[in-house]
Structures are given as C-alpha cells and as structure tokens.
Coordinates of C-alpha atoms and ligand atoms in Angstrom, one line a residue:
M237 CA 99.3 90.4 122.4
T238 CA 96.4 91.4 120.1
F239 CA 95.5 95.0 119.7
S240 CA 92.6 96.4 117.6
P241 CA 91.8 98.5 115.7
K242 CA 94.9 99.0 113.8
I243 CA 96.1 101.3 111.0
E244 CA 98.7 100.3 108.4
L245 CA 100.4 103.0 106.4
H246 CA 103.2 101.1 104.6
L247 CA 102.2 98.0 102.6
H248 CA 103.2 97.2 99.0
L249 CA 100.2 95.7 97.3
E250 CA 102.3 93.5 95.1
G251 CA 104.5 92.6 98.1
A252 CA 101.4 91.6 100.0
A253 CA 100.5 88.9 97.5
P254 CA 100.5 85.4 99.1
P255 CA 102.9 83.0 97.2
A256 CA 99.9 80.7 96.5
F257 CA 98.1 83.6 94.9
I258 CA 101.0 84.4 92.6
R259 CA 101.6 80.7 91.8
G260 CA 97.9 80.4 90.8
L261 CA 98.0 83.4 88.5
A262 CA 101.3 82.1 87.0
R263 CA 99.6 78.8 86.3
E264 CA 96.6 80.4 84.7
K265 CA 98.9 82.5 82.4
D266 CA 101.4 79.7 81.8
I267 CA 104.3 81.7 83.2
D268 CA 107.2 79.8 84.7
L269 CA 108.1 81.2 88.1
S270 CA 109.6 78.1 89.6
G271 CA 112.9 80.0 90.4
I272 CA 111.4 82.3 93.0
F273 CA 109.8 79.7 95.4
R274 CA 111.3 77.4 97.9
T275 CA 110.2 73.8 98.1
D276 CA 107.9 74.7 101.0
G277 CA 106.1 77.2 98.7
S278 CA 107.4 80.4 100.3
Y279 CA 109.2 83.1 98.4
D280 CA 112.9 82.3 98.0
T281 CA 114.3 85.7 99.1
G282 CA 117.7 86.4 100.5
D283 CA 119.5 89.8 100.6
F284 CA 117.8 93.0 99.5
K285 CA 118.9 92.6 95.9
R286 CA 117.5 89.1 95.7
F287 CA 114.3 90.3 97.4
L288 CA 113.8 93.0 94.8
D289 CA 114.4 90.4 92.0
V290 CA 112.0 87.9 93.4
Y291 CA 109.4 90.7 94.1
E292 CA 109.6 91.9 90.5
A293 CA 109.3 88.4 89.1
A294 CA 106.3 87.7 91.3
A295 CA 104.7 91.0 90.4
S296 CA 105.2 90.4 86.7
V297 CA 102.2 88.0 86.7
L298 CA 99.9 90.9 87.8
T299 CA 98.9 92.4 84.5
T300 CA 95.2 93.1 84.3
P301 CA 92.7 95.2 86.3
E302 CA 91.0 91.9 87.2
D303 CA 94.3 90.6 88.7
Y304 CA 94.6 93.8 90.8
A305 CA 90.9 93.5 91.9
R306 CA 91.4 89.9 93.1
L307 CA 94.6 90.8 94.9
T308 CA 93.0 93.8 96.6
V309 CA 90.2 91.7 97.9
A310 CA 92.6 88.9 99.1
V311 CA 94.8 91.4 100.9
L312 CA 92.1 93.5 102.5
E313 CA 90.1 90.5 103.7
D314 CA 93.2 89.3 105.5
L315 CA 93.9 92.7 107.0
S316 CA 90.3 93.2 108.1
A317 CA 90.3 89.8 109.8
R318 CA 93.3 91.0 111.8
G319 CA 91.6 94.2 113.0
V320 CA 93.1 96.6 110.5
I321 CA 90.4 99.2 109.8
Y322 CA 92.4 101.5 107.5
A323 CA 95.3 100.7 105.1
E324 CA 97.3 102.6 102.7
V325 CA 98.8 100.4 100.0
F326 CA 101.6 101.3 97.5
T327 CA 100.8 100.4 94.0
A328 CA 103.4 101.0 91.2
P329 CA 102.2 102.4 87.8
Q330 CA 105.5 101.3 86.4
I331 CA 105.1 97.7 87.2
A332 CA 101.7 96.5 85.9
A333 CA 100.6 99.4 83.8
K334 CA 104.1 100.3 82.5
N335 CA 103.1 103.9 83.0
D336 CA 100.3 103.6 80.4
L337 CA 97.7 106.0 81.7
P338 CA 94.5 104.4 80.4
L339 CA 95.6 101.0 81.8
W340 CA 96.7 102.6 85.1
R341 CA 93.3 104.3 85.3
D342 CA 91.7 100.9 84.9
H343 CA 93.9 99.4 87.6
V344 CA 92.9 102.2 90.0
A345 CA 89.3 101.8 89.2
A346 CA 89.4 98.0 89.7
M347 CA 91.2 98.3 93.0
T348 CA 88.8 101.0 94.2
E349 CA 85.7 98.9 93.3
A350 CA 87.3 95.8 94.9
A351 CA 88.1 97.6 98.1
D352 CA 84.6 98.9 98.4
T353 CA 83.3 95.3 98.6
V354 CA 85.4 94.4 101.7
P355 CA 83.6 95.3 104.9
G356 CA 85.4 96.8 107.9
I357 CA 88.4 98.3 106.2
E358 CA 89.0 101.6 104.3
L359 CA 91.7 101.7 101.5
R360 CA 93.8 104.5 100.2
Q361 CA 96.3 104.0 97.3
I362 CA 99.7 105.5 97.2
A363 CA 101.0 105.5 93.6
T364 CA 104.7 104.7 93.9
C365 CA 107.7 105.0 91.6
V366 CA 110.6 102.6 91.6
R367 CA 113.9 104.3 92.3
H368 CA 116.1 101.9 90.4
F369 CA 114.0 102.2 87.3
G370 CA 115.2 105.8 87.1
P371 CA 114.0 109.4 87.0
E372 CA 112.2 109.3 83.7
G373 CA 110.1 106.3 84.8
A374 CA 109.4 108.2 88.0
R375 CA 108.1 111.2 86.1
G376 CA 105.7 108.9 84.2
A377 CA 104.5 107.4 87.5
A378 CA 104.0 110.8 88.9
R379 CA 102.0 111.8 85.8
C380 CA 99.8 108.7 86.3
A381 CA 99.4 109.5 90.0
A382 CA 98.5 113.2 89.3
E383 CA 95.9 112.1 86.6
T384 CA 94.1 109.8 89.1
T385 CA 94.3 112.0 92.2
G386 CA 91.1 112.0 94.2
G387 CA 89.0 109.1 95.3
Q388 CA 91.2 106.4 96.8
V389 CA 94.5 107.7 95.3
T390 CA 95.7 110.2 97.9
G391 CA 99.5 109.8 97.9
F392 CA 102.7 109.5 95.9
G393 CA 105.8 107.6 97.0
M394 CA 109.0 106.0 96.0
G395 CA 110.3 102.5 96.8
G396 CA 113.1 100.4 95.3
D397 CA 116.8 100.4 95.7
E398 CA 117.9 103.3 97.8
R399 CA 121.5 102.6 97.1
V400 CA 121.3 103.9 93.5
L401 CA 120.8 107.5 92.2
S402 CA 119.9 110.2 94.7
P403 CA 116.6 111.8 95.9
E404 CA 117.5 115.0 93.9
D405 CA 117.0 113.0 90.7
F406 CA 113.3 112.6 91.6
T407 CA 112.5 116.2 92.4
W408 CA 110.3 116.7 89.3
A409 CA 108.2 113.7 90.1
F410 CA 107.6 114.7 93.7
D411 CA 106.9 118.3 92.7
C412 CA 104.4 117.1 90.1
A413 CA 102.6 114.9 92.7
R414 CA 102.6 117.7 95.3
E415 CA 101.1 120.1 92.8
A416 CA 98.3 117.5 92.2
G417 CA 97.5 117.6 95.9
L418 CA 98.9 114.2 96.9
G419 CA 100.5 113.3 100.2
L420 CA 104.2 112.5 99.9
T421 CA 106.3 109.7 101.3
S422 CA 109.6 108.1 100.2
H423 CA 111.6 105.1 101.3
A424 CA 114.9 106.2 102.9
G425 CA 117.1 105.2 105.8
E426 CA 116.6 101.5 105.2
F427 CA 119.7 100.6 103.1
G428 CA 120.9 104.2 103.0
G429 CA 122.2 106.0 106.1
P430 CA 121.2 109.3 107.6
E431 CA 122.4 111.3 104.6
S432 CA 119.8 109.5 102.5
V433 CA 117.1 110.6 104.9
R434 CA 118.4 114.1 105.0
D435 CA 118.6 114.4 101.2
T436 CA 115.1 113.0 100.9
L437 CA 113.7 115.6 103.3
D438 CA 115.6 118.4 101.6
H439 CA 114.8 117.6 98.0
L440 CA 111.5 115.7 98.0
K441 CA 109.9 117.6 101.0
V442 CA 107.9 114.5 102.1
A443 CA 105.7 114.4 105.2
R444 CA 106.5 110.8 105.9
I445 CA 109.5 108.5 105.4
G446 CA 109.2 104.8 104.6
H447 CA 111.5 103.1 107.2
G448 CA 113.8 106.1 108.1
V449 CA 115.2 104.0 110.9
R450 CA 118.8 104.5 110.1
A451 CA 118.4 108.1 111.1
I452 CA 119.3 106.8 114.5
E453 CA 122.9 106.9 113.4
D454 CA 122.8 110.7 113.5
L455 CA 121.1 112.2 116.6
A456 CA 120.9 115.7 115.1
L457 CA 118.8 114.2 112.3
V458 CA 116.7 112.4 114.8
D459 CA 116.0 115.7 116.5
R460 CA 115.1 117.3 113.2
L461 CA 112.6 114.5 112.5
A462 CA 111.1 115.1 115.9
E463 CA 111.0 118.8 115.6
D464 CA 109.5 118.8 112.1
G465 CA 107.0 116.1 113.0
I466 CA 108.1 113.8 110.2
V467 CA 106.3 110.5 110.5
L468 CA 108.3 107.3 110.1
E469 CA 106.5 104.3 108.6
V470 CA 108.5 101.7 110.4
N471 CA 108.5 98.0 109.4
P472 CA 110.5 96.1 112.1
G473 CA 110.0 92.6 110.8
S474 CA 111.0 93.7 107.3
N475 CA 114.2 95.2 108.6
V476 CA 115.1 92.1 110.5
A477 CA 114.2 89.8 107.6
L478 CA 116.4 91.8 105.2
G479 CA 119.3 92.0 107.7
V480 CA 119.2 95.8 108.4
Y481 CA 119.2 94.7 112.1
A482 CA 120.2 91.3 113.4
K483 CA 117.2 91.0 115.7
I484 CA 114.2 92.9 116.9
D485 CA 115.9 93.8 120.2
A486 CA 118.5 95.7 118.2
H487 CA 115.9 97.7 116.3
P488 CA 115.9 101.5 116.9
I489 CA 112.2 102.0 116.9
E490 CA 112.0 102.4 120.7
R491 CA 115.0 104.8 120.8
L492 CA 113.4 106.9 118.0
R493 CA 110.1 107.0 119.9
N494 CA 111.8 107.9 123.1
R495 CA 113.6 110.8 121.5
G496 CA 110.2 112.2 120.2
V497 CA 110.0 110.9 116.7
K498 CA 106.6 110.1 115.4
V499 CA 106.8 106.4 114.6
T500 CA 104.1 104.1 113.2
V501 CA 104.2 100.3 112.6
S502 CA 103.5 98.4 109.3
T503 CA 104.5 95.2 107.6
D504 CA 106.0 96.3 104.2
D505 CA 105.7 93.0 102.3
P506 CA 104.3 90.5 104.8
P507 CA 104.5 87.1 103.0
F508 CA 108.1 87.9 101.9
F509 CA 109.1 88.5 105.5
H510 CA 106.9 86.0 107.2
T511 CA 105.1 88.6 109.2
D512 CA 101.7 90.3 109.7
M513 CA 100.4 93.1 111.8
D514 CA 99.7 90.9 114.8
A515 CA 103.2 89.4 114.7
E516 CA 104.7 92.9 114.5
Y517 CA 102.8 94.0 117.6
E518 CA 103.7 90.8 119.5
A519 CA 107.4 91.3 118.7
L520 CA 107.3 94.9 119.9
H521 CA 105.5 93.9 123.0
R522 CA 108.1 91.2 123.8
A523 CA 111.2 93.3 122.8
F524 CA 110.2 96.6 124.4
G525 CA 107.3 95.9 126.6
W526 CA 104.9 97.9 124.4
D527 CA 101.4 97.8 125.8
D528 CA 97.9 98.9 124.7
D529 CA 98.5 102.5 125.6
I530 CA 101.6 102.7 123.4
F531 CA 99.9 100.8 120.6
R532 CA 96.9 103.2 120.8
Q533 CA 99.3 106.2 120.6
I534 CA 101.1 104.6 117.6
N535 CA 97.8 104.2 115.8
R536 CA 96.7 107.7 116.7
T537 CA 99.9 109.0 115.1
A538 CA 99.1 106.9 112.1
A539 CA 95.6 108.3 111.9
E540 CA 96.9 111.8 112.1
A541 CA 99.5 111.1 109.4
A542 CA 97.2 109.2 107.1
F543 CA 96.7 110.6 103.5
C544 CA 93.0 110.9 103.9
D545 CA 90.2 113.5 104.2
A546 CA 89.2 115.1 107.5
D547 CA 86.0 113.1 108.0
T548 CA 87.9 109.8 107.5
R549 CA 90.6 111.0 110.0
T550 CA 87.9 111.9 112.5
T551 CA 86.3 108.4 112.1
L552 CA 89.7 106.7 112.6
L553 CA 90.5 108.7 115.7
K554 CA 87.1 108.0 117.2
A555 CA 87.6 104.3 116.5
L556 CA 90.8 104.5 118.5
E557 CA 89.3 106.1 121.5
Ligands
ADE300 N1 109.6 97.7 97.6 C1 109.0 96.7 98.3 N2 109.5 96.6 99.5 C2 110.5 97.4 99.6 C3 111.5 97.7 100.6 N3 111.5 97.2 101.8 N4 112.4 98.7 100.3 C4 112.4 99.3 99.1 N5 111.6 99.0 98.2 C5 110.6 98.1 98.4
ZN301 ZN1 108.4 99.4 101.6

C-alpha cells in the first residue's frame, strides 16, 4: 500500500532525528549519550516516561542553528522521498533555545532556509511548549512563537506529559499565540482520558488536537468533536508503540472516523516508534481496509486543517485531486 501525495501534520522535529544523526552530533560535541541507545543502535525507549527522558536526552545535543538546519534537511529529504508534499513540524523554543528569543529567531531562520533547499515538500513550523516544564516556560515559548509569527511559523502547540498540570494552566500561553494569529493545537487524549480533551477544548480553544484518540471513551465528546469540526492529528504507530493500545486493530481511529470525526494520520516521532508514513498507511490498510479513496479523504482533511495560507491550501488540494 503506497499512497501519494501525503500531508503530515504531527511530527516533532527533535523526535524525527534518526539515532545515527544524534549519535554523530554527540560524537562531534563529545557528549556521552550511551545510555539512550540499544546495542542495535536504536533508541532505548520503554514506557511514556522513559520515552520522554530519552527524547530529551537525544534533543540535548541539538543546540545551534546549524544543528537545526542539518536536521531539517535530513528529515524533509526523507519525507519528500516518501511522497510527503507538506509537513508541519513541532519545534520547541524551550529545548534548544531555552526560550532565548534571539537564539530562537536564529533557529527559525536556519530551519526556514534549510527547508527551502529541499525540493518537493513545503514546511510549516509549529512552535511548541512542553507541558511538564510548566506554565512559565510555556509563556516564554508563546512569546517566542508570537515574535516569529509569519513566514514558516504558523502554529503554536503543546506536547509533553499530559498527566501533569491541567490545560487551564496554559491559557495565557495559548491566548498569546492566538492573538499573534497562530493556529492552535495541543496534545490531549493520549495519556489522559476524555476529560483531558474536553478541558483542552474549553480552556485552550484549539482547532486541532494532537492524538485525541481517547475521546472514544466518551461518545458525547466524540459527537462534540464531530459537530465542532475539531481535527485530530492521529498517530496510530506511536499509540501502539507507547502502549496506549495493544495493537493497531484495537486503535479507535476507524470508530472515530465512522462517527464523523475529522481524523488525519501522522507519525509523531518516527525513529522512536519504528514507523514512517508508508508504514502507517500500510497498517491502516491491513487493519481497517483503508483504500486510496479513504487516504485521499484523510489528506484532504489535513490540507483543510493545515496552518497555512489560502494559496498553499489550494495548491495542496489540487495536488490531491
Ligand atoms: N513529545 C514528543 N512526542 C510526544 C508524544 N507522543 N506525546 C507527548 N509529547 C510528545
Ligand atoms: Zn506528538
């Protein structure tokens, strides 16, 4: 099952770094990261907490604009080779730039310039705060995002550990980003239940939810998502790898879609979860019989929900015809 062209809306740039890329940078900078790799060279992840720890350790070697430029090229070349024509990547001002605005500006500029060198794919950047780093850090990330709005920075989001704090704690950050004109998305309904999705909608007023799949545990909420046209950035392989669902057959994406929820398909952190866009599509084809018509519809939904300008959206929709 191969389907092209594809649109990816939920991809963490740091989480898309191949282990060999991170090892190479660590070697160059003389940083010891031996604890985060298995003997076969892959990331040594386990449960969600371990995943976040390994992710943050790996990301710690990314410090300079040049690092981000190199990573952007590596990631986009891989996506483009798989038929992805448009990608939105999450980048975290709190991780590499430590919310330092001049450095963050340099990172954004480096990623923007790097993306423009890769043919066949269009990039947008979603500046993202990290929930378990707390509300003050999120406010700083939102300020960084607001100051770089325009160009490729078109969205603001939140990732991290959904089991700590509550969406309400991040209202200021999301209000700031909204006032700057950024599209809004937040992780919810991955390791939190339906109440986490509901609180995120009520307090952060996002257009899209990262994951959102555990909304399935409350059908009234599912109906609200459908009625309000909230778009879910679903990452089935990530959910299975982190144990949210035991296997793809048990994943609720098909039930959500059948009840009228706008679902899209992405990879989250592909090398951590041993996945890529083609593997995701193949798994959905096998588990639920999804065919080209359904994949075209999913990608149309993604194009309509993309945080991009009208001309770009028109181009994407045309490419999907
Ligand atoms: N950051 C990177 N991947 C994530 C995930 N799956 N959930 C929450 N935060 C993340
Ligand atoms: Zn994610």
